[in-house]
Amino acid sequence: MTIRARSETRAHLALSVVLVVAVVFVFLRNPRGTLIPSVAVSGHSLIGTFMGMYLLGYSLDNLSLMAA
């Protein structure tokens, strides 16, 4: 994976987390209530997903090929 691809992947992951937090905030309309789902999405979900991908032998290259 090239450096450019890694930086674009990081940018897309950050954007997706921001959008998820924004949507949760719009529906809950409570900053304190939004904090818990935002921590869960950014921490547990992403880490668990990438651990599962690692254990199954998948990489982001494999996933991008499957999406095409």
mmCIF file with all atom_site columns, N, CA and C in Angstrom:
data_model
loop_
_atom_site.group_PDB
_atom_site.id
_atom_site.type_symbol
_atom_site.label_atom_id
_atom_site.label_alt_id
_atom_site.label_comp_id
_atom_site.label_asym_id
_atom_site.label_entity_id
_atom_site.label_seq_id
_atom_site.pdbx_PDB_ins_code
_atom_site.Cartn_x
_atom_site.Cartn_y
_atom_site.Cartn_z
_atom_site.occupancy
_atom_site.B_iso_or_equiv
_atom_site.pdbx_formal_charge
_atom_site.auth_seq_id
_atom_site.auth_comp_id
_atom_site.auth_asym_id
_atom_site.auth_atom_id
_atom_site.pdbx_PDB_model_num
ATOM 1   N N  . MET A 1 1  ? 0.854   -1.170  0.000  1.00 0.00 ? 1  MET A N  1
ATOM 2   C CA . MET A 1 1  ? 0.000   0.000   0.000  1.00 0.00 ? 1  MET A CA 1
ATOM 3   C C  . MET A 1 1  ? 0.901   1.233   0.000  1.00 0.00 ? 1  MET A C  1
ATOM 4   N N  . THR A 1 2  ? 0.607   2.172   -0.840 1.00 0.00 ? 2  THR A N  1
ATOM 5   C CA . THR A 1 2  ? 1.439   3.359   -0.948 1.00 0.00 ? 2  THR A CA 1
ATOM 6   C C  . THR A 1 2  ? 1.116   4.349   0.169  1.00 0.00 ? 2  THR A C  1
ATOM 7   N N  . ILE A 1 3  ? 1.987   5.314   0.311  1.00 0.00 ? 3  ILE A N  1
ATOM 8   C CA . ILE A 1 3  ? 1.796   6.339   1.344  1.00 0.00 ? 3  ILE A CA 1
ATOM 9   C C  . ILE A 1 3  ? 0.548   7.150   1.059  1.00 0.00 ? 3  ILE A C  1
ATOM 10  N N  . ARG A 1 4  ? 0.308   7.448   -0.202 1.00 0.00 ? 4  ARG A N  1
ATOM 11  C CA . ARG A 1 4  ? -0.885  8.222   -0.568 1.00 0.00 ? 4  ARG A CA 1
ATOM 12  C C  . ARG A 1 4  ? -2.164  7.460   -0.232 1.00 0.00 ? 4  ARG A C  1
ATOM 13  N N  . ALA A 1 5  ? -2.168  6.167   -0.504 1.00 0.00 ? 5  ALA A N  1
ATOM 14  C CA . ALA A 1 5  ? -3.345  5.348   -0.206 1.00 0.00 ? 5  ALA A CA 1
ATOM 15  C C  . ALA A 1 5  ? -3.591  5.287   1.295  1.00 0.00 ? 5  ALA A C  1
ATOM 16  N N  . ARG A 1 6  ? -2.533  5.193   2.071  1.00 0.00 ? 6  ARG A N  1
ATOM 17  C CA . ARG A 1 6  ? -2.693  5.168   3.534  1.00 0.00 ? 6  ARG A CA 1
ATOM 18  C C  . ARG A 1 6  ? -3.245  6.482   4.050  1.00 0.00 ? 6  ARG A C  1
ATOM 19  N N  . SER A 1 7  ? -2.751  7.586   3.532  1.00 0.00 ? 7  SER A N  1
ATOM 20  C CA . SER A 1 7  ? -3.245  8.878   4.003  1.00 0.00 ? 7  SER A CA 1
ATOM 21  C C  . SER A 1 7  ? -4.696  9.094   3.587  1.00 0.00 ? 7  SER A C  1
ATOM 22  N N  . GLU A 1 8  ? -5.061  8.641   2.394  1.00 0.00 ? 8  GLU A N  1
ATOM 23  C CA . GLU A 1 8  ? -6.457  8.753   1.964  1.00 0.00 ? 8  GLU A CA 1
ATOM 24  C C  . GLU A 1 8  ? -7.364  7.850   2.805  1.00 0.00 ? 8  GLU A C  1
ATOM 25  N N  . THR A 1 9  ? -6.879  6.677   3.163  1.00 0.00 ? 9  THR A N  1
ATOM 26  C CA . THR A 1 9  ? -7.663  5.774   4.009  1.00 0.00 ? 9  THR A CA 1
ATOM 27  C C  . THR A 1 9  ? -7.892  6.392   5.377  1.00 0.00 ? 9  THR A C  1
ATOM 28  N N  . ARG A 1 10 ? -6.854  6.975   5.944  1.00 0.00 ? 10 ARG A N  1
ATOM 29  C CA . ARG A 1 10 ? -7.001  7.648   7.249  1.00 0.00 ? 10 ARG A CA 1
ATOM 30  C C  . ARG A 1 10 ? -7.986  8.806   7.157  1.00 0.00 ? 10 ARG A C  1
ATOM 31  N N  . ALA A 1 11 ? -7.908  9.557   6.081  1.00 0.00 ? 11 ALA A N  1
ATOM 32  C CA . ALA A 1 11 ? -8.815  10.691  5.919  1.00 0.00 ? 11 ALA A CA 1
ATOM 33  C C  . ALA A 1 11 ? -10.263 10.223  5.790  1.00 0.00 ? 11 ALA A C  1
ATOM 34  N N  . HIS A 1 12 ? -10.486 9.141   5.044  1.00 0.00 ? 12 HIS A N  1
ATOM 35  C CA . HIS A 1 12 ? -11.847 8.624   4.888  1.00 0.00 ? 12 HIS A CA 1
ATOM 36  C C  . HIS A 1 12 ? -12.372 8.040   6.193  1.00 0.00 ? 12 HIS A C  1
ATOM 37  N N  . LEU A 1 13 ? -11.520 7.372   6.954  1.00 0.00 ? 13 LEU A N  1
ATOM 38  C CA . LEU A 1 13 ? -11.944 6.854   8.254  1.00 0.00 ? 13 LEU A CA 1
ATOM 39  C C  . LEU A 1 13 ? -12.308 7.992   9.200  1.00 0.00 ? 13 LEU A C  1
ATOM 40  N N  . ALA A 1 14 ? -11.501 9.033   9.223  1.00 0.00 ? 14 ALA A N  1
ATOM 41  C CA . ALA A 1 14 ? -11.795 10.178  10.084 1.00 0.00 ? 14 ALA A CA 1
ATOM 42  C C  . ALA A 1 14 ? -13.091 10.857  9.661  1.00 0.00 ? 14 ALA A C  1
ATOM 43  N N  . LEU A 1 15 ? -13.285 11.012  8.369  1.00 0.00 ? 15 LEU A N  1
ATOM 44  C CA . LEU A 1 15 ? -14.520 11.618  7.871  1.00 0.00 ? 15 LEU A CA 1
ATOM 45  C C  . LEU A 1 15 ? -15.739 10.779  8.238  1.00 0.00 ? 15 LEU A C  1
ATOM 46  N N  . SER A 1 16 ? -15.618 9.474   8.124  1.00 0.00 ? 16 SER A N  1
ATOM 47  C CA . SER A 1 16 ? -16.752 8.608   8.464  1.00 0.00 ? 16 SER A CA 1
ATOM 48  C C  . SER A 1 16 ? -17.090 8.681   9.940  1.00 0.00 ? 16 SER A C  1
ATOM 49  N N  . VAL A 1 17 ? -16.087 8.754   10.799 1.00 0.00 ? 17 VAL A N  1
ATOM 50  C CA . VAL A 1 17 ? -16.348 8.881   12.240 1.00 0.00 ? 17 VAL A CA 1
ATOM 51  C C  . VAL A 1 17 ? -17.030 10.212  12.532 1.00 0.00 ? 17 VAL A C  1
ATOM 52  N N  . VAL A 1 18 ? -16.569 11.281  11.908 1.00 0.00 ? 18 VAL A N  1
ATOM 53  C CA . VAL A 1 18 ? -17.185 12.596  12.108 1.00 0.00 ? 18 VAL A CA 1
ATOM 54  C C  . VAL A 1 18 ? -18.638 12.593  11.650 1.00 0.00 ? 18 VAL A C  1
ATOM 55  N N  . LEU A 1 19 ? -18.912 11.991  10.513 1.00 0.00 ? 19 LEU A N  1
ATOM 56  C CA . LEU A 1 19 ? -20.283 11.941  10.007 1.00 0.00 ? 19 LEU A CA 1
ATOM 57  C C  . LEU A 1 19 ? -21.185 11.097  10.907 1.00 0.00 ? 19 LEU A C  1
ATOM 58  N N  . VAL A 1 20 ? -20.674 9.991   11.413 1.00 0.00 ? 20 VAL A N  1
ATOM 59  C CA . VAL A 1 20 ? -21.472 9.156   12.318 1.00 0.00 ? 20 VAL A CA 1
ATOM 60  C C  . VAL A 1 20 ? -21.803 9.921   13.593 1.00 0.00 ? 20 VAL A C  1
ATOM 61  N N  . VAL A 1 21 ? -20.818 10.604  14.152 1.00 0.00 ? 21 VAL A N  1
ATOM 62  C CA . VAL A 1 21 ? -21.055 11.385  15.366 1.00 0.00 ? 21 VAL A CA 1
ATOM 63  C C  . VAL A 1 21 ? -22.054 12.504  15.096 1.00 0.00 ? 21 VAL A C  1
ATOM 64  N N  . ALA A 1 22 ? -21.961 13.147  13.935 1.00 0.00 ? 22 ALA A N  1
ATOM 65  C CA . ALA A 1 22 ? -22.896 14.223  13.601 1.00 0.00 ? 22 ALA A CA 1
ATOM 66  C C  . ALA A 1 22 ? -24.322 13.702  13.473 1.00 0.00 ? 22 ALA A C  1
ATOM 67  N N  . VAL A 1 23 ? -24.495 12.555  12.837 1.00 0.00 ? 23 VAL A N  1
ATOM 68  C CA . VAL A 1 23 ? -25.834 11.987  12.685 1.00 0.00 ? 23 VAL A CA 1
ATOM 69  C C  . VAL A 1 23 ? -26.403 11.578  14.040 1.00 0.00 ? 23 VAL A C  1
ATOM 70  N N  . VAL A 1 24 ? -25.586 10.974  14.881 1.00 0.00 ? 24 VAL A N  1
ATOM 71  C CA . VAL A 1 24 ? -26.046 10.600  16.221 1.00 0.00 ? 24 VAL A CA 1
ATOM 72  C C  . VAL A 1 24 ? -26.441 11.843  17.005 1.00 0.00 ? 24 VAL A C  1
ATOM 73  N N  . PHE A 1 25 ? -25.659 12.910  16.889 1.00 0.00 ? 25 PHE A N  1
ATOM 74  C CA . PHE A 1 25 ? -25.990 14.147  17.593 1.00 0.00 ? 25 PHE A CA 1
ATOM 75  C C  . PHE A 1 25 ? -27.298 14.743  17.089 1.00 0.00 ? 25 PHE A C  1
ATOM 76  N N  . VAL A 1 26 ? -27.522 14.681  15.778 1.00 0.00 ? 26 VAL A N  1
ATOM 77  C CA . VAL A 1 26 ? -28.763 15.225  15.220 1.00 0.00 ? 26 VAL A CA 1
ATOM 78  C C  . VAL A 1 26 ? -29.971 14.482  15.779 1.00 0.00 ? 26 VAL A C  1
ATOM 79  N N  . PHE A 1 27 ? -29.860 13.158  15.912 1.00 0.00 ? 27 PHE A N  1
ATOM 80  C CA . PHE A 1 27 ? -30.994 12.396  16.404 1.00 0.00 ? 27 PHE A CA 1
ATOM 81  C C  . PHE A 1 27 ? -31.160 12.502  17.920 1.00 0.00 ? 27 PHE A C  1
ATOM 82  N N  . LEU A 1 28 ? -30.060 12.550  18.663 1.00 0.00 ? 28 LEU A N  1
ATOM 83  C CA . LEU A 1 28 ? -30.163 12.606  20.124 1.00 0.00 ? 28 LEU A CA 1
ATOM 84  C C  . LEU A 1 28 ? -30.334 14.024  20.655 1.00 0.00 ? 28 LEU A C  1
ATOM 85  N N  . ARG A 1 29 ? -29.742 14.988  19.968 1.00 0.00 ? 29 ARG A N  1
ATOM 86  C CA . ARG A 1 29 ? -29.770 16.398  20.373 1.00 0.00 ? 29 ARG A CA 1
ATOM 87  C C  . ARG A 1 29 ? -29.285 16.601  21.803 1.00 0.00 ? 29 ARG A C  1
ATOM 88  N N  . ASN A 1 30 ? -28.283 15.823  22.172 1.00 0.00 ? 30 ASN A N  1
ATOM 89  C CA . ASN A 1 30 ? -27.729 15.898  23.504 1.00 0.00 ? 30 ASN A CA 1
ATOM 90  C C  . ASN A 1 30 ? -26.223 15.597  23.414 1.00 0.00 ? 30 ASN A C  1
ATOM 91  N N  . PRO A 1 31 ? -25.375 16.578  23.740 1.00 0.00 ? 31 PRO A N  1
ATOM 92  C CA . PRO A 1 31 ? -23.930 16.331  23.627 1.00 0.00 ? 31 PRO A CA 1
ATOM 93  C C  . PRO A 1 31 ? -23.438 15.204  24.543 1.00 0.00 ? 31 PRO A C  1
ATOM 94  N N  . ARG A 1 32 ? -23.994 15.107  25.736 1.00 0.00 ? 32 ARG A N  1
ATOM 95  C CA . ARG A 1 32 ? -23.561 14.040  26.648 1.00 0.00 ? 32 ARG A CA 1
ATOM 96  C C  . ARG A 1 32 ? -23.979 12.673  26.125 1.00 0.00 ? 32 ARG A C  1
ATOM 97  N N  . GLY A 1 33 ? -25.153 12.600  25.537 1.00 0.00 ? 33 GLY A N  1
ATOM 98  C CA . GLY A 1 33 ? -25.622 11.340  24.971 1.00 0.00 ? 33 GLY A CA 1
ATOM 99  C C  . GLY A 1 33 ? -24.864 10.943  23.717 1.00 0.00 ? 33 GLY A C  1
ATOM 100 N N  . THR A 1 34 ? -24.313 11.905  23.043 1.00 0.00 ? 34 THR A N  1
ATOM 101 C CA . THR A 1 34 ? -23.552 11.637  21.824 1.00 0.00 ? 34 THR A CA 1
ATOM 102 C C  . THR A 1 34 ? -22.142 11.148  22.141 1.00 0.00 ? 34 THR A C  1
ATOM 103 N N  . LEU A 1 35 ? -21.644 11.482  23.302 1.00 0.00 ? 35 LEU A N  1
ATOM 104 C CA . LEU A 1 35 ? -20.267 11.134  23.667 1.00 0.00 ? 35 LEU A CA 1
ATOM 105 C C  . LEU A 1 35 ? -20.046 9.621   23.707 1.00 0.00 ? 35 LEU A C  1
ATOM 106 N N  . ILE A 1 36 ? -20.952 8.883   24.305 1.00 0.00 ? 36 ILE A N  1
ATOM 107 C CA . ILE A 1 36 ? -20.765 7.437   24.446 1.00 0.00 ? 36 ILE A CA 1
ATOM 108 C C  . ILE A 1 36 ? -20.765 6.728   23.095 1.00 0.00 ? 36 ILE A C  1
ATOM 109 N N  . PRO A 1 37 ? -21.744 6.977   22.213 1.00 0.00 ? 37 PRO A N  1
ATOM 110 C CA . PRO A 1 37 ? -21.669 6.319   20.893 1.00 0.00 ? 37 PRO A CA 1
ATOM 111 C C  . PRO A 1 37 ? -20.452 6.746   20.075 1.00 0.00 ? 37 PRO A C  1
ATOM 112 N N  . SER A 1 38 ? -20.019 7.984   20.220 1.00 0.00 ? 38 SER A N  1
ATOM 113 C CA . SER A 1 38 ? -18.854 8.426   19.450 1.00 0.00 ? 38 SER A CA 1
ATOM 114 C C  . SER A 1 38 ? -17.593 7.716   19.905 1.00 0.00 ? 38 SER A C  1
ATOM 115 N N  . VAL A 1 39 ? -17.437 7.489   21.184 1.00 0.00 ? 39 VAL A N  1
ATOM 116 C CA . VAL A 1 39 ? -16.275 6.746   21.683 1.00 0.00 ? 39 VAL A CA 1
ATOM 117 C C  . VAL A 1 39 ? -16.365 5.286   21.249 1.00 0.00 ? 39 VAL A C  1
ATOM 118 N N  . ALA A 1 40 ? -17.570 4.739   21.303 1.00 0.00 ? 40 ALA A N  1
ATOM 119 C CA . ALA A 1 40 ? -17.744 3.339   20.908 1.00 0.00 ? 40 ALA A CA 1
ATOM 120 C C  . ALA A 1 40 ? -17.452 3.140   19.426 1.00 0.00 ? 40 ALA A C  1
ATOM 121 N N  . VAL A 1 41 ? -17.906 4.051   18.579 1.00 0.00 ? 41 VAL A N  1
ATOM 122 C CA . VAL A 1 41 ? -17.675 3.915   17.142 1.00 0.00 ? 41 VAL A CA 1
ATOM 123 C C  . VAL A 1 41 ? -16.195 4.074   16.824 1.00 0.00 ? 41 VAL A C  1
ATOM 124 N N  . SER A 1 42 ? -15.603 5.129   17.350 1.00 0.00 ? 42 SER A N  1
ATOM 125 C CA . SER A 1 42 ? -14.209 5.399   16.985 1.00 0.00 ? 42 SER A CA 1
ATOM 126 C C  . SER A 1 42 ? -13.252 4.391   17.599 1.00 0.00 ? 42 SER A C  1
ATOM 127 N N  . GLY A 1 43 ? -13.547 3.919   18.767 1.00 0.00 ? 43 GLY A N  1
ATOM 128 C CA . GLY A 1 43 ? -12.617 3.001   19.427 1.00 0.00 ? 43 GLY A CA 1
ATOM 129 C C  . GLY A 1 43 ? -12.910 1.544   19.169 1.00 0.00 ? 43 GLY A C  1
ATOM 130 N N  . HIS A 1 44 ? -13.981 1.070   19.731 1.00 0.00 ? 44 HIS A N  1
ATOM 131 C CA . HIS A 1 44 ? -14.251 -0.358  19.735 1.00 0.00 ? 44 HIS A CA 1
ATOM 132 C C  . HIS A 1 44 ? -14.600 -0.914  18.357 1.00 0.00 ? 44 HIS A C  1
ATOM 133 N N  . SER A 1 45 ? -15.423 -0.245  17.627 1.00 0.00 ? 45 SER A N  1
ATOM 134 C CA . SER A 1 45 ? -15.859 -0.783  16.339 1.00 0.00 ? 45 SER A CA 1
ATOM 135 C C  . SER A 1 45 ? -14.720 -0.843  15.334 1.00 0.00 ? 45 SER A C  1
ATOM 136 N N  . LEU A 1 46 ? -13.966 0.227   15.219 1.00 0.00 ? 46 LEU A N  1
ATOM 137 C CA . LEU A 1 46 ? -12.870 0.236   14.245 1.00 0.00 ? 46 LEU A CA 1
ATOM 138 C C  . LEU A 1 46 ? -11.763 -0.733  14.634 1.00 0.00 ? 46 LEU A C  1
ATOM 139 N N  . ILE A 1 47 ? -11.417 -0.768  15.904 1.00 0.00 ? 47 ILE A N  1
ATOM 140 C CA . ILE A 1 47 ? -10.363 -1.685  16.349 1.00 0.00 ? 47 ILE A CA 1
ATOM 141 C C  . ILE A 1 47 ? -10.805 -3.128  16.149 1.00 0.00 ? 47 ILE A C  1
ATOM 142 N N  . GLY A 1 48 ? -12.057 -3.433  16.506 1.00 0.00 ? 48 GLY A N  1
ATOM 143 C CA . GLY A 1 48 ? -12.571 -4.792  16.316 1.00 0.00 ? 48 GLY A CA 1
ATOM 144 C C  . GLY A 1 48 ? -12.625 -5.200  14.857 1.00 0.00 ? 48 GLY A C  1
ATOM 145 N N  . THR A 1 49 ? -13.012 -4.274  14.012 1.00 0.00 ? 49 THR A N  1
ATOM 146 C CA . THR A 1 49 ? -13.077 -4.570  12.579 1.00 0.00 ? 49 THR A CA 1
ATOM 147 C C  . THR A 1 49 ? -11.698 -4.884  12.019 1.00 0.00 ? 49 THR A C  1
ATOM 148 N N  . PHE A 1 50 ? -10.719 -4.060  12.349 1.00 0.00 ? 50 PHE A N  1
ATOM 149 C CA . PHE A 1 50 ? -9.384  -4.291  11.808 1.00 0.00 ? 50 PHE A CA 1
ATOM 150 C C  . PHE A 1 50 ? -8.717  -5.506  12.433 1.00 0.00 ? 50 PHE A C  1
ATOM 151 N N  . MET A 1 51 ? -9.050  -5.836  13.683 1.00 0.00 ? 51 MET A N  1
ATOM 152 C CA . MET A 1 51 ? -8.524  -7.075  14.266 1.00 0.00 ? 51 MET A CA 1
ATOM 153 C C  . MET A 1 51 ? -9.103  -8.289  13.548 1.00 0.00 ? 51 MET A C  1
ATOM 154 N N  . GLY A 1 52 ? -10.407 -8.256  13.266 1.00 0.00 ? 52 GLY A N  1
ATOM 155 C CA . GLY A 1 52 ? -11.028 -9.354  12.532 1.00 0.00 ? 52 GLY A CA 1
ATOM 156 C C  . GLY A 1 52 ? -10.455 -9.497  11.139 1.00 0.00 ? 52 GLY A C  1
ATOM 157 N N  . MET A 1 53 ? -10.228 -8.375  10.475 1.00 0.00 ? 53 MET A N  1
ATOM 158 C CA . MET A 1 53 ? -9.629  -8.417  9.139  1.00 0.00 ? 53 MET A CA 1
ATOM 159 C C  . MET A 1 53 ? -8.233  -9.033  9.193  1.00 0.00 ? 53 MET A C  1
ATOM 160 N N  . TYR A 1 54 ? -7.470  -8.667  10.212 1.00 0.00 ? 54 TYR A N  1
ATOM 161 C CA . TYR A 1 54 ? -6.109  -9.197  10.358 1.00 0.00 ? 54 TYR A CA 1
ATOM 162 C C  . TYR A 1 54 ? -6.139  -10.708 10.608 1.00 0.00 ? 54 TYR A C  1
ATOM 163 N N  . LEU A 1 55 ? -7.041  -11.140 11.490 1.00 0.00 ? 55 LEU A N  1
ATOM 164 C CA . LEU A 1 55 ? -7.117  -12.563 11.812 1.00 0.00 ? 55 LEU A CA 1
ATOM 165 C C  . LEU A 1 55 ? -7.585  -13.405 10.627 1.00 0.00 ? 55 LEU A C  1
ATOM 166 N N  . LEU A 1 56 ? -8.430  -12.838 9.779  1.00 0.00 ? 56 LEU A N  1
ATOM 167 C CA . LEU A 1 56 ? -8.919  -13.562 8.606  1.00 0.00 ? 56 LEU A CA 1
ATOM 168 C C  . LEU A 1 56 ? -8.020  -13.413 7.388  1.00 0.00 ? 56 LEU A C  1
ATOM 169 N N  . GLY A 1 57 ? -6.973  -12.589 7.510  1.00 0.00 ? 57 GLY A N  1
ATOM 170 C CA . GLY A 1 57 ? -6.030  -12.433 6.415  1.00 0.00 ? 57 GLY A CA 1
ATOM 171 C C  . GLY A 1 57 ? -6.451  -11.428 5.362  1.00 0.00 ? 57 GLY A C  1
ATOM 172 N N  . TYR A 1 58 ? -7.431  -10.588 5.673  1.00 0.00 ? 58 TYR A N  1
ATOM 173 C CA . TYR A 1 58 ? -7.871  -9.566  4.730  1.00 0.00 ? 58 TYR A CA 1
ATOM 174 C C  . TYR A 1 58 ? -7.054  -8.296  4.911  1.00 0.00 ? 58 TYR A C  1
ATOM 175 N N  . SER A 1 59 ? -6.957  -7.526  3.862  1.00 0.00 ? 59 SER A N  1
ATOM 176 C CA . SER A 1 59 ? -6.344  -6.200  3.933  1.00 0.00 ? 59 SER A CA 1
ATOM 177 C C  . SER A 1 59 ? -7.282  -5.217  3.249  1.00 0.00 ? 59 SER A C  1
ATOM 178 N N  . LEU A 1 60 ? -6.958  -3.948  3.335  1.00 0.00 ? 60 LEU A N  1
ATOM 179 C CA . LEU A 1 60 ? -7.795  -2.953  2.671  1.00 0.00 ? 60 LEU A CA 1
ATOM 180 C C  . LEU A 1 60 ? -7.748  -3.122  1.157  1.00 0.00 ? 60 LEU A C  1
ATOM 181 N N  . ASP A 1 61 ? -6.633  -3.659  0.645  1.00 0.00 ? 61 ASP A N  1
ATOM 182 C CA . ASP A 1 61 ? -6.542  -3.933  -0.791 1.00 0.00 ? 61 ASP A CA 1
ATOM 183 C C  . ASP A 1 61 ? -7.554  -5.004  -1.200 1.00 0.00 ? 61 ASP A C  1
ATOM 184 N N  . ASN A 1 62 ? -7.675  -6.061  -0.397 1.00 0.00 ? 62 ASN A N  1
ATOM 185 C CA . ASN A 1 62 ? -8.655  -7.104  -0.688 1.00 0.00 ? 62 ASN A CA 1
ATOM 186 C C  . ASN A 1 62 ? -10.075 -6.553  -0.670 1.00 0.00 ? 62 ASN A C  1
ATOM 187 N N  . LEU A 1 63 ? -10.378 -5.736  0.302  1.00 0.00 ? 63 LEU A N  1
ATOM 188 C CA . LEU A 1 63 ? -11.725 -5.182  0.414  1.00 0.00 ? 63 LEU A CA 1
ATOM 189 C C  . LEU A 1 63 ? -12.049 -4.255  -0.743 1.00 0.00 ? 63 LEU A C  1
ATOM 190 N N  . SER A 1 64 ? -11.066 -3.481  -1.184 1.00 0.00 ? 64 SER A N  1
ATOM 191 C CA . SER A 1 64 ? -11.333 -2.581  -2.313 1.00 0.00 ? 64 SER A CA 1
ATOM 192 C C  . SER A 1 64 ? -11.533 -3.375  -3.598 1.00 0.00 ? 64 SER A C  1
ATOM 193 N N  . LEU A 1 65 ? -10.869 -4.506  -3.737 1.00 0.00 ? 65 LEU A N  1
ATOM 194 C CA . LEU A 1 65 ? -11.078 -5.355  -4.913 1.00 0.00 ? 65 LEU A CA 1
ATOM 195 C C  . LEU A 1 65 ? -12.453 -6.023  -4.882 1.00 0.00 ? 65 LEU A C  1
ATOM 196 N N  . MET A 1 66 ? -12.934 -6.366  -3.676 1.00 0.00 ? 66 MET A N  1
ATOM 197 C CA . MET A 1 66 ? -14.252 -6.983  -3.554 1.00 0.00 ? 66 MET A CA 1
ATOM 198 C C  . MET A 1 66 ? -15.371 -6.005  -3.874 1.00 0.00 ? 66 MET A C  1
ATOM 199 N N  . ALA A 1 67 ? -15.134 -4.717  -3.614 1.00 0.00 ? 67 ALA A N  1
ATOM 200 C CA . ALA A 1 67 ? -16.161 -3.712  -3.834 1.00 0.00 ? 67 ALA A CA 1
ATOM 201 C C  . ALA A 1 67 ? -16.329 -3.371  -5.311 1.00 0.00 ? 67 ALA A C  1
ATOM 202 N N  . ALA A 1 68 ? -15.337 -3.656  -6.104 1.00 0.00 ? 68 ALA A N  1
ATOM 203 C CA . ALA A 1 68 ? -15.398 -3.284  -7.522 1.00 0.00 ? 68 ALA A CA 1
ATOM 204 C C  . ALA A 1 68 ? -16.313 -4.168  -8.311 1.00 0.00 ? 68 ALA A C  1
#
